[in-house]
């Protein structure tokens, strides 16, 4: 399971590798809370990650993402696959609070430790996932979960960040989304490796599936992977093995075409850039509140003696954001 | 986005153990805690004590709020407390709401339930109690 010895690792990292669920849960909380003391632990665990298949589930509000997710978890458990889940729900822009309701539909056998389910508030992060989601996925990966699902916030058309987290993205829709599905051609549509038409017991599912199949073929531009379209009914429990087969087919495709590494490279490149942006942001806000010279500069702009663009250049030079 | 404290927002699991299907009260409380800035994991109906404790551990909550209207509180709540002890998770504090006679409330308090709210409790009181229980030593 693990590479190399663990004796030199921080105790929290050792506990996670040893399968301590409470230790994993604590570490996730500290990671979410941006606790700087977790950095060495995450660093120690990083070489032991990258093994799990990370499957994103996204789609508009109310299409049944949690229901599909929990059926998939049930299906994978019958196959003995160890499954991690990160289920993201929005935070209130007013109170910062959140109702995390994705566990309601979790149906797990008593005492089954092959599932670890964590609800996560987006905490103001746009894009459908939380800022710490990637790091939490890695923790579940290090914990030994073979598949990690990321369920996004009910998404708008441009909430495509799941694509920068997952190796396979499943976009879930329902019959009669109609023109909305059409408008998803750009954005959400583009990140789908698999389409799931849920609530397929409702009339119109065949039409929706056919429509998506056509769109998928149009959008494929002769690429080797054409997004698959699967119909499910999470409430009736149908179509889940087929959905999982489609996800597996995409994962196999990544391996067969040697794309896993280049995809991972693309995701890590985005992640590093995000992290740099955060650091730059933090440094800028600190300087902005503390540096009296920057306040004087602002006075100059307010007095129309300096323009905002020149001022920005001076801020960049002064704060050392550019060498 | 103002976190409750440097240690992050307070996280609360709201669950209904046992078989009664009336979750309106639990939902109203969940919303009030959300509006107070807390992250509320709503576990829903018909949860076993085992499921509740496992959820609380995985979600790393500060508090568990149990809503029971079925009369089975003396069977279910002590079981939750015992399981928390077994999981070495007694730092997670438990409060309860529902129709719980005074005699039972006293016994539950002795067993370690930190606050018990009856049908007339105000949401402000529940929120204040949740804050105090989750972040002792802070006002």
Tab-separated table of C-alpha atoms in Angstrom:
chain	number	residue	atom	x	y	z
A	1	UNK	CA	0.000	0.000	0.000
A	2	UNK	CA	2.672	2.502	0.910
A	3	UNK	CA	6.012	3.228	-0.569
A	4	UNK	CA	8.981	3.303	1.749
A	5	UNK	CA	8.994	3.407	5.534
A	6	UNK	CA	6.825	5.645	7.591
A	7	UNK	CA	8.959	6.052	10.687
A	8	UNK	CA	10.281	9.463	9.631
A	9	UNK	CA	6.829	10.876	8.898
A	10	UNK	CA	4.908	13.278	11.153
A	11	UNK	CA	2.624	11.319	13.521
A	12	UNK	CA	-0.574	12.619	11.861
A	13	UNK	CA	0.664	11.362	8.481
A	14	UNK	CA	1.495	7.988	10.002
A	15	UNK	CA	-1.971	7.793	11.538
A	16	UNK	CA	-3.620	8.483	8.174
A	17	UNK	CA	-1.500	5.852	6.465
A	18	UNK	CA	-2.369	3.407	9.251
A	19	UNK	CA	-6.086	3.840	8.539
A	20	UNK	CA	-7.042	6.016	11.522
A	21	UNK	CA	-10.364	7.546	10.430
A	22	UNK	CA	-10.573	10.121	13.197
A	23	UNK	CA	-7.043	11.316	12.424
A	24	UNK	CA	-7.971	11.664	8.759
A	25	UNK	CA	-11.089	13.633	9.698
A	26	UNK	CA	-9.094	16.005	11.922
A	27	UNK	CA	-6.512	16.545	9.231
A	28	UNK	CA	-9.220	17.373	6.684
A	29	UNK	CA	-10.635	20.003	9.046
A	30	UNK	CA	-7.232	21.586	9.589
A	31	UNK	CA	-6.624	21.597	5.857
A	32	UNK	CA	-9.976	23.268	5.221
A	33	UNK	CA	-9.203	25.850	7.880
A	34	UNK	CA	-5.890	26.743	6.266
A	35	UNK	CA	-3.992	25.741	9.378
A	36	UNK	CA	-0.331	26.307	8.430
A	37	UNK	CA	0.811	23.481	10.710
A	38	UNK	CA	-0.611	20.919	8.293
A	39	UNK	CA	1.798	21.890	5.525
A	40	UNK	CA	4.573	19.503	6.604
A	41	UNK	CA	2.025	16.688	6.963
A	42	UNK	CA	0.587	17.245	3.491
A	43	UNK	CA	4.112	17.474	2.114
A	44	UNK	CA	5.026	14.151	3.712
A	45	UNK	CA	1.926	12.474	2.294
A	46	UNK	CA	2.209	13.897	-1.222
A	47	UNK	CA	4.565	11.203	-2.572
A	48	UNK	CA	2.018	8.606	-1.491
A	49	UNK	CA	-0.796	10.107	-3.541
A	50	UNK	CA	-1.729	9.939	-7.201
A	51	UNK	CA	-3.075	6.402	-7.132
A	52	UNK	CA	-6.812	6.968	-6.779
A	53	UNK	CA	-9.148	7.478	-9.710
A	54	UNK	CA	-10.786	10.840	-9.042
A	55	UNK	CA	-14.292	11.036	-10.459
A	56	UNK	CA	-16.141	14.343	-10.564
A	57	UNK	CA	-19.935	14.465	-10.470
A	58	UNK	CA	-21.419	17.755	-11.510
A	59	UNK	CA	-24.611	19.149	-12.952
A	60	UNK	CA	-27.380	21.624	-12.239
A	61	UNK	CA	-29.248	21.847	-8.950
A	62	UNK	CA	-31.725	19.061	-8.325
A	63	UNK	CA	-30.695	16.561	-10.991
A	64	UNK	CA	-29.935	13.933	-8.351
A	65	UNK	CA	-26.171	14.209	-7.943
A	66	UNK	CA	-26.131	12.907	-4.360
A	67	UNK	CA	-28.553	10.121	-5.162
A	68	UNK	CA	-26.487	8.962	-8.134
A	69	UNK	CA	-23.326	9.303	-6.070
A	70	UNK	CA	-24.624	7.201	-3.227
A	71	UNK	CA	-25.895	4.520	-5.586
A	72	UNK	CA	-22.471	4.443	-7.220
A	73	UNK	CA	-20.813	4.119	-3.828
A	74	UNK	CA	-23.110	1.178	-3.061
A	75	UNK	CA	-22.296	-0.419	-6.406
A	76	UNK	CA	-18.536	-0.067	-5.882
A	77	UNK	CA	-18.740	-1.480	-2.378
A	78	UNK	CA	-20.305	-4.654	-3.765
A	79	UNK	CA	-17.171	-4.910	-5.896
A	80	UNK	CA	-14.981	-4.362	-2.843
A	81	UNK	CA	-13.617	-1.023	-4.068
A	82	UNK	CA	-12.591	1.404	-1.310
A	83	UNK	CA	-14.336	4.708	-1.897
A	84	UNK	CA	-13.751	8.254	-0.683
A	85	UNK	CA	-16.288	11.023	-1.172
A	86	UNK	CA	-15.957	14.787	-1.003
A	87	UNK	CA	-19.409	16.344	-1.342
A	88	UNK	CA	-19.387	20.113	-1.730
A	89	UNK	CA	-22.359	22.345	-0.899
A	90	UNK	CA	-22.546	26.122	-1.032
A	91	UNK	CA	-21.853	28.445	1.885
A	92	UNK	CA	-24.229	31.287	2.573
A	93	UNK	CA	-22.809	34.564	1.286
A	94	UNK	CA	-24.623	36.233	4.178
A	95	UNK	CA	-23.760	34.205	7.268
A	96	UNK	CA	-20.922	32.043	5.968
A	97	UNK	CA	-22.896	29.095	7.300
A	98	UNK	CA	-23.911	26.089	5.302
A	99	UNK	CA	-26.323	23.184	5.233
A	100	UNK	CA	-24.440	20.107	4.050
A	101	UNK	CA	-27.115	17.635	3.085
A	102	UNK	CA	-25.442	15.118	0.822
A	103	UNK	CA	-25.092	12.428	3.485
A	104	UNK	CA	-28.853	11.993	3.693
A	105	UNK	CA	-28.821	9.587	0.814
A	106	UNK	CA	-25.756	7.654	1.910
A	107	UNK	CA	-26.693	4.057	2.383
A	108	UNK	CA	-23.841	2.141	3.848
A	109	UNK	CA	-23.644	-1.202	5.524
A	110	UNK	CA	-23.138	-0.987	9.279
A	111	UNK	CA	-19.477	-0.919	10.200
A	112	UNK	CA	-18.277	-0.671	6.594
A	113	UNK	CA	-14.935	1.138	6.775
A	114	UNK	CA	-14.405	0.956	3.017
A	115	UNK	CA	-16.167	4.302	2.628
A	116	UNK	CA	-15.094	7.694	3.904
A	117	UNK	CA	-17.619	10.446	3.236
A	118	UNK	CA	-16.831	14.071	3.910
A	119	UNK	CA	-19.138	17.011	3.398
A	120	UNK	CA	-17.466	20.259	2.525
A	121	UNK	CA	-18.743	23.821	2.404
A	122	UNK	CA	-17.550	25.841	-0.581
A	123	UNK	CA	-16.689	28.725	1.800
A	124	UNK	CA	-17.102	31.348	-0.879
A	125	UNK	CA	-14.979	29.639	-3.496
A	126	UNK	CA	-16.569	29.832	-6.947
A	127	UNK	CA	-16.392	27.122	-9.582
A	128	UNK	CA	-18.333	24.331	-7.902
A	129	UNK	CA	-15.708	23.001	-5.481
A	130	UNK	CA	-14.034	24.369	-2.362
A	131	UNK	CA	-10.534	25.769	-2.296
A	132	UNK	CA	-9.274	22.850	-0.222
A	133	UNK	CA	-11.020	20.167	-2.286
A	134	UNK	CA	-7.910	19.093	-4.185
A	135	UNK	CA	-5.928	18.708	-0.990
A	136	UNK	CA	-8.724	16.739	0.688
A	137	UNK	CA	-8.961	14.432	-2.335
A	138	UNK	CA	-5.246	13.767	-1.917
A	139	UNK	CA	-5.729	12.938	1.762
A	140	UNK	CA	-8.381	10.367	0.845
A	141	UNK	CA	-6.026	9.020	-1.798
A	142	UNK	CA	-3.204	8.695	0.748
A	143	UNK	CA	-5.691	7.012	3.092
A	144	UNK	CA	-5.935	4.226	0.527
A	145	UNK	CA	-9.229	4.992	-1.184
A	146	UNK	CA	-9.116	3.580	-4.717
A	147	UNK	CA	-11.838	5.808	-6.097
A	148	UNK	CA	-12.521	9.320	-4.825
A	149	UNK	CA	-15.743	11.019	-5.882
A	150	UNK	CA	-16.040	14.779	-5.886
A	151	UNK	CA	-19.627	15.964	-5.929
A	152	UNK	CA	-19.843	19.634	-6.822
A	153	UNK	CA	-22.213	22.360	-5.782
A	154	UNK	CA	-25.272	22.412	-8.073
A	155	UNK	CA	-23.533	23.960	-11.014
A	156	UNK	CA	-24.160	26.784	-13.374
A	157	UNK	CA	-22.965	26.625	-16.922
A	158	UNK	CA	-19.452	27.785	-16.204
A	159	UNK	CA	-18.743	25.878	-13.000
A	160	UNK	CA	-16.147	23.659	-14.552
A	161	UNK	CA	-13.476	23.585	-11.886
A	162	UNK	CA	-14.204	19.930	-11.209
A	163	UNK	CA	-12.310	19.345	-14.433
A	164	UNK	CA	-9.158	20.594	-12.730
A	165	UNK	CA	-9.617	18.069	-9.900
A	166	UNK	CA	-11.004	14.908	-11.481
A	167	UNK	CA	-9.552	12.424	-13.958
A	168	UNK	CA	-13.076	11.627	-15.193
A	169	UNK	CA	-15.897	14.160	-15.095
A	170	UNK	CA	-19.506	13.004	-15.141
A	171	UNK	CA	-22.089	15.645	-16.011
A	172	UNK	CA	-25.533	14.715	-14.702
A	173	UNK	CA	-28.686	16.077	-16.295
A	174	UNK	CA	-32.380	15.162	-16.319
A	175	UNK	CA	-34.976	14.943	-19.091
A	176	UNK	CA	-36.535	18.202	-20.264
A	177	UNK	CA	-33.633	20.443	-19.394
A	178	UNK	CA	-34.232	21.315	-23.033
A	179	UNK	CA	-32.743	24.611	-23.998
A	180	UNK	CA	-30.620	24.574	-20.898
A	181	UNK	CA	-28.844	21.495	-22.165
A	182	UNK	CA	-28.268	23.266	-25.433
A	183	UNK	CA	-26.739	26.218	-23.670
A	184	UNK	CA	-24.390	23.867	-21.861
A	185	UNK	CA	-22.608	23.251	-25.135
A	186	UNK	CA	-20.114	25.791	-23.913
A	187	UNK	CA	-18.774	25.395	-20.405
A	188	UNK	CA	-20.221	22.477	-18.497
A	189	UNK	CA	-20.780	20.443	-21.633
A	190	UNK	CA	-17.136	20.683	-22.594
A	191	UNK	CA	-15.814	19.036	-19.445
A	192	UNK	CA	-18.039	15.948	-19.675
A	193	UNK	CA	-16.277	12.648	-20.217
A	194	UNK	CA	-19.534	10.897	-19.419
A	195	UNK	CA	-23.102	12.189	-19.515
A	196	UNK	CA	-25.614	10.749	-17.110
A	197	UNK	CA	-29.299	11.317	-17.832
A	198	UNK	CA	-30.768	10.700	-14.396
A	199	UNK	CA	-34.468	10.326	-13.557
A	200	UNK	CA	-34.665	8.275	-16.735
A	201	UNK	CA	-37.925	6.776	-15.486
A	202	UNK	CA	-39.480	10.113	-16.474
A	203	UNK	CA	-40.729	10.646	-20.017
A	204	UNK	CA	-38.288	12.400	-22.301
A	205	UNK	CA	-35.164	10.554	-21.129
A	206	UNK	CA	-34.579	8.888	-24.497
A	207	UNK	CA	-34.878	12.218	-26.284
A	208	UNK	CA	-32.409	13.837	-23.877
A	209	UNK	CA	-29.971	10.943	-24.220
A	210	UNK	CA	-30.173	11.019	-28.009
A	211	UNK	CA	-29.665	14.749	-28.034
A	212	UNK	CA	-26.600	14.502	-25.779
A	213	UNK	CA	-25.189	11.682	-27.897
A	214	UNK	CA	-25.422	13.891	-30.959
A	215	UNK	CA	-23.813	16.804	-29.159
A	216	UNK	CA	-21.050	14.538	-27.883
A	217	UNK	CA	-20.287	13.287	-31.357
A	218	UNK	CA	-20.353	16.788	-32.803
A	219	UNK	CA	-18.013	18.046	-30.134
A	220	UNK	CA	-15.575	15.167	-30.367
A	221	UNK	CA	-13.883	16.474	-33.531
A	222	UNK	CA	-12.537	13.070	-34.364
A	223	UNK	CA	-10.921	12.692	-30.926
A	224	UNK	CA	-10.374	9.156	-29.712
A	225	UNK	CA	-12.769	9.659	-26.785
A	226	UNK	CA	-16.391	10.463	-27.489
A	227	UNK	CA	-18.255	11.219	-24.244
A	228	UNK	CA	-20.576	8.357	-23.384
A	229	UNK	CA	-24.203	8.885	-22.524
A	230	UNK	CA	-25.811	6.699	-19.871
A	231	UNK	CA	-29.340	6.707	-18.492
A	232	UNK	CA	-29.901	6.124	-14.780
A	233	UNK	CA	-32.691	6.261	-12.286
A	234	UNK	CA	-31.100	6.671	-8.888
A	235	UNK	CA	-34.400	6.259	-7.061
A	236	UNK	CA	-35.128	2.980	-8.829
A	237	UNK	CA	-31.499	1.896	-8.808
A	238	UNK	CA	-31.192	1.343	-12.549
A	239	UNK	CA	-28.289	2.121	-14.850
A	240	UNK	CA	-25.639	2.395	-12.151
A	241	UNK	CA	-23.437	-0.510	-13.343
A	242	UNK	CA	-23.618	1.007	-16.848
A	243	UNK	CA	-22.635	4.423	-15.493
A	244	UNK	CA	-19.687	2.947	-13.660
A	245	UNK	CA	-18.699	0.985	-16.801
A	246	UNK	CA	-18.634	4.277	-18.741
A	247	UNK	CA	-16.421	5.895	-16.097
A	248	UNK	CA	-14.122	2.882	-16.184
A	249	UNK	CA	-14.004	3.042	-19.979
A	250	UNK	CA	-12.791	6.627	-19.760
A	251	UNK	CA	-10.200	5.732	-17.132
A	252	UNK	CA	-9.019	2.855	-19.354
A	253	UNK	CA	-8.900	5.225	-22.292
A	254	UNK	CA	-6.602	7.553	-20.326
A	255	UNK	CA	-4.256	4.652	-19.646
A	256	UNK	CA	-4.393	3.203	-23.162
A	257	UNK	CA	-3.510	6.542	-24.738
A	258	UNK	CA	-0.939	7.440	-22.160
A	259	UNK	CA	-2.966	10.501	-21.193
A	260	UNK	CA	-3.063	10.022	-17.445
A	261	UNK	CA	0.312	11.611	-16.941
A	262	UNK	CA	-0.315	14.557	-19.263
A	263	UNK	CA	-3.742	15.156	-17.736
A	264	UNK	CA	-2.265	15.083	-14.260
A	265	UNK	CA	0.415	17.470	-15.463
A	266	UNK	CA	-2.255	19.874	-16.726
A	267	UNK	CA	-4.133	19.717	-13.424
A	268	UNK	CA	-1.002	20.228	-11.342
A	269	UNK	CA	0.009	23.139	-13.517
A	270	UNK	CA	-3.338	24.793	-12.789
A	271	UNK	CA	-3.028	23.990	-9.107
A	272	UNK	CA	0.432	25.508	-8.772
A	273	UNK	CA	-0.731	28.645	-10.554
A	274	UNK	CA	-3.716	28.875	-8.205
A	275	UNK	CA	-1.443	28.536	-5.203
A	276	UNK	CA	0.882	31.241	-6.494
A	277	UNK	CA	-2.104	33.519	-7.048
A	278	UNK	CA	-3.200	32.949	-3.461
A	279	UNK	CA	0.233	33.824	-2.172
A	280	UNK	CA	0.428	36.935	-4.327
A	281	UNK	CA	-3.035	37.923	-3.178
A	282	UNK	CA	-2.150	37.493	0.442
A	283	UNK	CA	1.066	39.462	0.066
A	284	UNK	CA	-0.768	42.257	-1.722
A	285	UNK	CA	-3.520	42.552	0.897
A	286	UNK	CA	-0.933	42.609	3.666
A	287	UNK	CA	1.089	45.320	1.967
A	288	UNK	CA	-2.055	47.247	1.134
A	289	UNK	CA	-3.158	47.459	4.745
A	290	UNK	CA	0.284	47.957	6.275
A	291	UNK	CA	2.477	49.981	3.939
A	292	UNK	CA	1.976	53.736	4.466
A	293	UNK	CA	3.690	54.411	1.141
A	294	UNK	CA	0.855	52.616	-0.632
A	295	UNK	CA	-1.698	54.735	1.196
A	296	UNK	CA	0.118	57.875	-0.016
A	297	UNK	CA	0.072	56.447	-3.517
A	298	UNK	CA	-3.689	55.994	-3.210
A	299	UNK	CA	-3.976	59.619	-2.116
A	300	UNK	CA	-2.160	60.628	-5.285
A	301	UNK	CA	-4.603	58.673	-7.417
A	302	UNK	CA	-7.587	60.116	-5.569
A	303	UNK	CA	-6.146	63.615	-6.161
A	304	UNK	CA	-5.802	62.807	-9.869
A	305	UNK	CA	-2.026	63.300	-9.775
A	306	UNK	CA	-1.438	59.631	-10.600
A	307	UNK	CA	-3.555	57.251	-12.689
A	308	UNK	CA	-4.627	53.800	-11.464
A	309	UNK	CA	-2.544	51.878	-14.006
A	310	UNK	CA	0.714	53.658	-13.197
A	311	UNK	CA	-0.095	53.257	-9.526
A	312	UNK	CA	-0.597	49.512	-10.021
A	313	UNK	CA	2.814	49.278	-11.721
A	314	UNK	CA	4.385	51.035	-8.762
A	315	UNK	CA	2.625	48.721	-6.313
A	316	UNK	CA	3.899	45.697	-8.196
A	317	UNK	CA	7.475	47.011	-8.076
A	318	UNK	CA	7.250	48.096	-4.461
A	319	UNK	CA	5.799	44.876	-3.098
A	320	UNK	CA	8.340	42.774	-4.921
A	321	UNK	CA	5.638	40.893	-6.781
A	322	UNK	CA	7.828	41.353	-9.817
A	323	UNK	CA	11.584	41.044	-9.550
B	1	UNK	CA	-16.917	35.179	4.753
B	2	UNK	CA	-16.108	35.610	8.428
B	3	UNK	CA	-15.109	32.347	10.013
B	4	UNK	CA	-16.332	31.836	13.543
B	5	UNK	CA	-12.821	31.665	14.843
B	6	UNK	CA	-9.274	30.881	13.743
B	7	UNK	CA	-10.206	27.242	14.162
B	8	UNK	CA	-12.801	27.535	11.415
B	9	UNK	CA	-16.574	27.539	11.456
B	10	UNK	CA	-18.369	25.477	14.057
B	11	UNK	CA	-19.463	22.166	12.533
B	12	UNK	CA	-22.653	20.514	13.781
B	13	UNK	CA	-24.267	17.218	12.868
B	14	UNK	CA	-28.055	17.292	13.081
B	15	UNK	CA	-29.638	13.866	13.054
B	16	UNK	CA	-32.852	12.098	13.906
B	17	UNK	CA	-32.185	8.725	15.483
B	18	UNK	CA	-34.839	6.078	15.443
B	19	UNK	CA	-38.061	5.751	13.598
B	20	UNK	CA	-40.125	8.900	13.907
B	21	UNK	CA	-40.560	10.799	10.690
B	22	UNK	CA	-41.119	14.342	11.908
B	23	UNK	CA	-38.060	16.301	10.909
B	24	UNK	CA	-39.498	19.786	10.727
B	25	UNK	CA	-37.991	20.794	14.063
B	26	UNK	CA	-34.593	19.393	13.102
B	27	UNK	CA	-34.684	21.324	9.833
B	28	UNK	CA	-35.653	24.582	11.512
B	29	UNK	CA	-32.790	24.190	13.985
B	30	UNK	CA	-30.372	23.303	11.164
B	31	UNK	CA	-31.326	26.487	9.349
B	32	UNK	CA	-30.952	28.640	12.425
B	33	UNK	CA	-27.460	27.263	13.031
B	34	UNK	CA	-26.577	27.881	9.383
B	35	UNK	CA	-27.798	31.457	9.692
B	36	UNK	CA	-25.526	31.788	12.709
B	37	UNK	CA	-22.557	30.938	10.464
B	38	UNK	CA	-22.166	27.278	11.328
B	39	UNK	CA	-21.602	24.397	8.936
B	40	UNK	CA	-24.460	22.005	9.547
B	41	UNK	CA	-24.268	18.450	8.323
B	42	UNK	CA	-27.860	17.378	8.008
B	43	UNK	CA	-27.946	13.603	8.318
B	44	UNK	CA	-31.695	13.268	8.107
B	45	UNK	CA	-34.157	10.685	9.279
B	46	UNK	CA	-33.983	7.189	10.677
B	47	UNK	CA	-30.345	7.156	11.649
B	48	UNK	CA	-28.951	4.472	13.904
B	49	UNK	CA	-26.706	5.581	16.776
B	50	UNK	CA	-23.849	3.799	14.977
B	51	UNK	CA	-24.437	5.803	11.789
B	52	UNK	CA	-24.678	9.041	13.731
B	53	UNK	CA	-21.404	8.503	15.549
B	54	UNK	CA	-19.573	7.396	12.412
B	55	UNK	CA	-20.858	10.455	10.559
B	56	UNK	CA	-19.805	12.714	13.422
B	57	UNK	CA	-16.287	11.263	13.415
B	58	UNK	CA	-15.876	11.495	9.624
B	59	UNK	CA	-17.255	15.002	9.492
B	60	UNK	CA	-15.142	15.994	12.504
B	61	UNK	CA	-17.985	17.948	14.044
B	62	UNK	CA	-17.865	19.915	17.270
B	63	UNK	CA	-21.445	19.063	18.170
B	64	UNK	CA	-24.179	16.529	17.567
B	65	UNK	CA	-27.765	17.716	17.803
B	66	UNK	CA	-30.284	14.887	18.162
B	67	UNK	CA	-33.962	15.380	17.541
B	68	UNK	CA	-36.306	12.727	18.904
B	69	UNK	CA	-40.071	12.868	19.092
B	70	UNK	CA	-40.741	9.147	19.248
B	71	UNK	CA	-40.226	8.612	22.953
B	72	UNK	CA	-37.237	6.359	22.354
B	73	UNK	CA	-34.752	8.933	23.682
B	74	UNK	CA	-33.764	6.848	26.703
B	75	UNK	CA	-32.755	3.989	24.422
B	76	UNK	CA	-31.062	5.958	21.667
B	77	UNK	CA	-29.280	8.905	23.254
B	78	UNK	CA	-27.291	6.931	25.864
B	79	UNK	CA	-26.229	4.630	23.029
B	80	UNK	CA	-24.845	7.586	21.059
B	81	UNK	CA	-22.928	8.740	24.141
B	82	UNK	CA	-21.535	5.260	24.729
B	83	UNK	CA	-20.410	4.918	21.130
B	84	UNK	CA	-18.712	8.320	21.235
B	85	UNK	CA	-16.838	7.145	24.288
B	86	UNK	CA	-15.847	3.944	22.548
B	87	UNK	CA	-14.589	5.883	19.536
B	88	UNK	CA	-12.590	8.142	21.868
B	89	UNK	CA	-14.617	11.026	20.500
B	90	UNK	CA	-16.040	12.442	23.688
B	91	UNK	CA	-14.798	15.918	22.731
B	92	UNK	CA	-17.854	15.909	20.440
B	93	UNK	CA	-20.643	17.317	22.584
B	94	UNK	CA	-24.235	16.223	22.344
B	95	UNK	CA	-27.409	18.258	22.694
B	96	UNK	CA	-30.939	17.068	22.172
B	97	UNK	CA	-34.349	18.360	21.313
B	98	UNK	CA	-37.810	16.891	21.288
B	99	UNK	CA	-40.429	15.759	23.698
B	100	UNK	CA	-38.358	14.647	26.642
B	101	UNK	CA	-39.947	14.504	30.127
B	102	UNK	CA	-38.079	16.313	32.913
B	103	UNK	CA	-37.176	13.104	34.706
B	104	UNK	CA	-35.553	11.715	31.560
B	105	UNK	CA	-33.863	15.040	30.856
B	106	UNK	CA	-32.191	14.903	34.247
B	107	UNK	CA	-30.924	11.401	33.632
B	108	UNK	CA	-29.668	12.318	30.172
B	109	UNK	CA	-27.849	15.337	31.587
B	110	UNK	CA	-26.149	13.134	34.116
B	111	UNK	CA	-25.086	10.815	31.313
B	112	UNK	CA	-23.454	13.722	29.508
B	113	UNK	CA	-26.027	15.418	27.267
B	114	UNK	CA	-25.006	19.086	27.430
B	115	UNK	CA	-28.331	20.759	26.661
B	116	UNK	CA	-31.907	19.622	26.153
B	117	UNK	CA	-34.579	21.681	24.431
B	118	UNK	CA	-38.305	21.122	24.589
B	119	UNK	CA	-40.966	22.176	22.107
B	120	UNK	CA	-41.059	25.762	23.433
B	121	UNK	CA	-37.333	26.467	23.135
B	122	UNK	CA	-36.317	29.581	21.232
B	123	UNK	CA	-33.956	29.350	18.303
B	124	UNK	CA	-31.816	32.079	19.843
B	125	UNK	CA	-31.319	29.950	22.939
B	126	UNK	CA	-30.399	26.923	20.842
B	127	UNK	CA	-27.888	28.927	18.776
B	128	UNK	CA	-26.370	30.456	21.895
B	129	UNK	CA	-26.047	27.038	23.524
B	130	UNK	CA	-24.450	25.576	20.387
B	131	UNK	CA	-21.874	28.396	20.333
B	132	UNK	CA	-21.078	27.977	23.996
B	133	UNK	CA	-20.769	24.204	23.763
B	134	UNK	CA	-18.656	24.229	20.614
B	135	UNK	CA	-16.248	26.926	21.702
B	136	UNK	CA	-16.043	26.768	25.478
B	137	UNK	CA	-14.069	29.600	27.016
B	138	UNK	CA	-15.161	32.066	24.384
B	139	UNK	CA	-18.115	34.378	24.634
